[in-house]
Coordinates of C-alpha atoms in Angstrom, one line a residue:
M61 CA 157.7 212.0 49.1
K62 CA 155.0 212.2 51.7
R63 CA 153.3 209.1 50.3
N64 CA 156.5 207.1 50.8
L65 CA 156.9 208.2 54.4
V66 CA 153.3 207.2 55.1
A67 CA 153.5 203.8 53.3
N68 CA 156.8 202.8 54.7
P69 CA 155.8 202.9 58.5
A70 CA 152.4 201.1 57.7
R71 CA 154.0 198.0 56.4
P72 CA 156.0 197.1 59.6
L73 CA 152.9 197.9 61.6
M74 CA 150.7 195.5 59.6
L75 CA 153.3 192.8 59.9
T76 CA 153.5 193.2 63.6
V77 CA 149.7 193.0 64.0
L78 CA 149.7 189.8 61.9
I79 CA 152.4 188.2 64.1
V80 CA 150.5 189.1 67.3
V81 CA 147.3 187.5 65.9
L82 CA 149.1 184.3 65.0
L83 CA 150.6 184.0 68.5
L84 CA 147.2 184.6 70.1
L85 CA 145.6 181.8 67.9
G86 CA 148.5 179.4 68.8
A87 CA 148.0 180.0 72.5
G88 CA 144.7 178.1 72.3
T89 CA 146.1 174.8 71.0
S90 CA 147.2 171.8 73.1
A91 CA 150.9 171.9 72.4
W92 CA 152.1 171.4 76.0
A93 CA 152.6 167.9 77.4
T94 CA 151.8 168.6 81.0
P95 CA 149.5 171.0 82.9
A96 CA 152.5 172.8 84.3
Q97 CA 153.7 173.6 80.8
R98 CA 150.4 174.8 79.4
P99 CA 149.4 178.5 79.4
L100 CA 146.1 179.8 80.8
G101 CA 143.1 178.4 79.0
Q102 CA 144.7 175.2 77.6
T103 CA 142.6 172.0 78.0
V104 CA 144.1 168.7 79.3
P105 CA 143.0 165.4 77.8
T106 CA 140.8 163.2 80.0
A107 CA 139.8 159.5 80.0
T108 CA 137.1 158.5 77.6
P109 CA 133.7 158.8 79.4
G110 CA 131.9 155.5 80.1
I111 CA 135.1 153.3 80.1
P112 CA 136.6 152.9 83.6
P113 CA 140.3 152.5 83.7
T114 CA 141.6 149.0 84.5
P115 CA 143.0 149.0 88.1
A116 CA 146.5 147.8 88.7
V117 CA 146.6 144.2 90.0
T118 CA 149.1 143.2 92.7
P119 CA 150.1 139.5 92.2
P120 CA 150.0 137.3 95.3
P121 CA 153.2 135.6 96.7
S122 CA 154.3 132.6 94.6
G123 CA 152.5 129.3 95.5
G124 CA 153.9 125.9 96.2
P125 CA 155.8 123.5 93.8
G126 CA 154.1 123.3 90.4
A127 CA 151.7 126.2 91.1
I128 CA 150.9 128.5 88.1
Q129 CA 149.5 132.0 88.4
K130 CA 148.0 134.1 85.7
P131 CA 146.2 137.6 85.8
V132 CA 142.5 137.4 85.0
E133 CA 139.9 140.0 84.3
P134 CA 136.3 140.3 83.0
G135 CA 135.9 139.9 79.3
V136 CA 139.1 137.9 78.8
A137 CA 139.2 134.1 78.6
T138 CA 142.1 132.4 80.5
A139 CA 143.4 128.8 80.6
I140 CA 145.9 127.5 83.1
T141 CA 147.6 124.1 82.5
T142 CA 149.3 122.1 85.2
S143 CA 150.8 118.6 85.4
A144 CA 147.5 117.2 86.7
G145 CA 145.0 119.1 84.4
D146 CA 143.6 122.4 83.3
V147 CA 141.4 125.1 84.6
L148 CA 139.5 127.1 81.9
I149 CA 137.9 130.5 82.7
A150 CA 135.5 131.8 80.1
A151 CA 135.4 135.5 79.2
N152 CA 132.0 136.0 81.0
T153 CA 133.0 134.4 84.3
L154 CA 134.6 137.1 86.4
S155 CA 133.2 140.4 87.6
A156 CA 136.5 142.0 88.8
P157 CA 140.2 141.6 87.9
G158 CA 142.6 139.6 90.0
T159 CA 145.0 136.6 89.8
L160 CA 144.1 132.9 89.5
E161 CA 146.5 130.3 90.9
V162 CA 146.2 126.5 90.1
A163 CA 148.4 124.0 91.9
P164 CA 148.6 120.2 91.6
V165 CA 147.9 118.4 94.9
A166 CA 149.4 115.0 95.8
A167 CA 147.1 112.1 96.5
G168 CA 148.4 111.7 100.1
Q169 CA 147.2 115.3 100.9
L170 CA 143.6 114.8 99.9
P171 CA 140.8 114.3 102.4
A172 CA 139.1 110.9 102.6
A173 CA 136.7 110.0 99.8
S174 CA 133.0 110.2 100.3
D175 CA 130.8 107.1 100.4
G176 CA 130.3 105.6 97.0
Y177 CA 133.4 107.1 95.4
T178 CA 137.1 106.3 95.2
L179 CA 139.7 109.1 94.7
L180 CA 142.0 108.2 91.8
G181 CA 144.9 110.6 92.4
A182 CA 144.7 113.5 90.0
A183 CA 143.9 116.7 91.9
V184 CA 144.3 120.5 91.7
E185 CA 143.6 123.4 93.9
A186 CA 142.3 126.6 92.3
T187 CA 142.5 129.9 94.3
L188 CA 141.3 133.3 93.1
F189 CA 143.0 136.4 94.5
D190 CA 141.7 140.0 94.3
A191 CA 143.5 143.0 92.8
N192 CA 145.4 143.5 96.1
G193 CA 146.7 139.9 96.1
Q194 CA 144.4 138.7 98.9
P195 CA 142.7 135.3 98.5
I196 CA 138.9 135.2 98.0
D197 CA 137.2 132.4 99.9
Q198 CA 133.9 132.5 98.0
P199 CA 134.4 134.6 94.9
N200 CA 131.3 136.0 93.2
L201 CA 131.4 134.4 89.8
A202 CA 129.0 135.5 87.0
N203 CA 129.2 132.0 85.4
S204 CA 130.8 128.6 86.0
F205 CA 134.2 127.5 84.9
Q206 CA 135.7 124.2 83.8
V207 CA 138.1 121.9 85.6
C208 CA 139.6 119.2 83.4
L209 CA 141.7 116.4 85.0
D210 CA 143.7 113.7 83.1
Y211 CA 143.1 110.0 83.8
T212 CA 145.3 107.0 83.2
A213 CA 144.6 103.5 82.0
G214 CA 144.9 102.4 85.7
D215 CA 142.3 105.0 86.7
L216 CA 140.0 103.7 83.9
A217 CA 140.5 100.1 85.1
K218 CA 139.5 101.0 88.6
A219 CA 136.3 102.6 87.2
G220 CA 135.4 99.3 85.5
G221 CA 136.8 100.4 82.2
D222 CA 134.0 102.9 81.6
A223 CA 135.0 106.6 81.4
A224 CA 131.4 107.5 82.2
S225 CA 132.0 106.2 85.8
L226 CA 134.7 108.9 86.3
V227 CA 133.7 112.2 87.9
I228 CA 135.3 115.5 89.0
M229 CA 134.6 116.2 92.7
R230 CA 135.0 119.4 94.7
Y231 CA 135.8 119.3 98.4
D232 CA 133.2 121.3 100.4
E233 CA 135.0 122.4 103.5
G234 CA 131.9 123.5 105.3
A235 CA 130.2 120.1 104.9
G236 CA 133.5 118.2 105.2
A237 CA 132.7 116.1 102.2
W238 CA 133.4 115.7 98.5
V239 CA 130.7 116.8 96.1
A240 CA 130.3 115.5 92.6
L241 CA 130.2 118.1 89.8
P242 CA 128.4 117.9 86.5
T243 CA 131.0 116.0 84.5
T244 CA 131.6 115.4 80.8
P245 CA 134.1 112.6 79.7
D246 CA 136.6 113.4 77.0
A247 CA 137.8 109.9 76.0
A248 CA 139.7 111.1 73.0
G249 CA 141.7 113.6 75.1
G250 CA 142.0 111.1 78.1
R251 CA 140.5 113.6 80.6
I252 CA 137.3 114.4 82.5
C253 CA 135.9 118.0 82.6
G254 CA 133.6 119.2 85.4
S255 CA 131.6 122.4 85.7
A256 CA 132.2 124.4 88.9
N257 CA 130.9 127.7 90.3
Q258 CA 133.3 127.9 93.2
T259 CA 137.1 127.7 93.5
G260 CA 138.7 125.2 95.9
L261 CA 140.1 121.6 95.9
F262 CA 139.2 119.4 92.9
A263 CA 140.0 115.7 92.4
L264 CA 139.3 112.9 90.0
A265 CA 137.2 110.1 91.4
G266 CA 135.4 106.9 90.3
R267 CA 131.9 105.8 91.3
S268 CA 132.0 102.7 93.4
S269 CA 129.6 100.6 95.5
G270 CA 130.5 98.9 98.8
P271 CA 131.0 95.1 98.4
D272 CA 128.0 92.9 99.4
V273 CA 130.3 90.3 101.0
L274 CA 133.7 90.5 102.5
P275 CA 136.7 89.1 100.7
R276 CA 137.0 85.3 101.0
T277 CA 139.1 85.3 104.1
G278 CA 137.0 82.8 106.1
V279 CA 135.3 85.6 108.1
M280 CA 131.7 86.4 107.7
T281 CA 129.5 89.2 109.0
P282 CA 126.7 88.4 111.4
E283 CA 124.2 88.9 108.6
Q284 CA 126.1 86.5 106.4
Q285 CA 126.3 84.0 109.3
Q286 CA 122.5 84.1 109.8
L287 CA 121.9 83.6 106.1
A288 CA 124.2 80.6 106.1
D289 CA 122.5 79.1 109.2
R290 CA 119.1 79.4 107.5
A291 CA 120.4 77.8 104.3
R292 CA 121.7 74.9 106.3
L293 CA 118.4 74.5 108.1
V294 CA 116.4 74.5 104.9
W295 CA 118.7 72.0 103.3
G296 CA 118.5 69.7 106.3
I297 CA 114.7 69.8 106.3
M298 CA 114.7 69.0 102.6
L299 CA 117.1 66.0 103.0
L300 CA 115.1 64.7 106.0
T301 CA 111.8 64.9 104.1
T302 CA 113.4 63.2 101.1
A303 CA 114.7 60.4 103.2
V304 CA 111.3 59.8 104.9
I305 CA 109.6 59.6 101.5
V306 CA 112.1 57.1 100.2
V307 CA 111.7 54.9 103.3
F308 CA 107.9 55.1 103.1
V309 CA 108.0 54.0 99.4
L310 CA 110.3 51.1 100.1
V311 CA 108.2 49.8 103.0
R312 CA 105.0 49.9 100.8
R313 CA 106.7 47.9 98.1
R314 CA 107.8 45.2 100.5
R315 CA 104.3 44.9 101.9
R316 CA 102.8 44.5 98.4
K317 CA 105.3 41.7 97.6
R318 CA 104.4 39.8 100.7
Q319 CA 100.7 40.1 100.1
G320 CA 101.2 39.0 96.5

């Protein structure tokens, strides 16, 4: 009888101790979703060391007609296609996230062509915005990017029928002039691609040389007039000399006949 009295209270006591131990062990696990729900001693998950989180990008206001915007970031290649051509950003081009906008530009809105070139019409303006939606005048690019503009049969005819005479140009606002970019023709695709290291205004152009003479309108430059006068003088001297020689020969023949 005494043994039963001792054993019976021991069993509930051992069961109670076991439950308390299990509760204490469970208190150390991360079973709460927020820090406010966790008990003392619980750890909160943190970001993986060495990988900075990608900051949120605020897009800029929408551009003009035909403008296309896309988010860009380091390590991700991006391509934007417009009605005038494409802008291709390689994965190793950017050093910070932002937004790239590419907009077609009408031929009538382009600055005058530089000497030796003729603008052919196709043009785009590429603008890079930072993460706050502010434009970057001179972005710090790790590598160059590609600007590809389409050309027509008329553009090719103006370039003498040779696609190698076509070039992509970027307008340098500081110098107030167009600058030719390293260009590669893509005859199969009907477009020209240039390599650029700064954003801005890009246009398709053809190499040309100024005419040596004016169109045949009856008007000559002073230089052309001098050349024409010299040519007339030379021809006059040659004709006069020829006439003198002919007269001299005829006179000698008549004298010989008389003497004979």
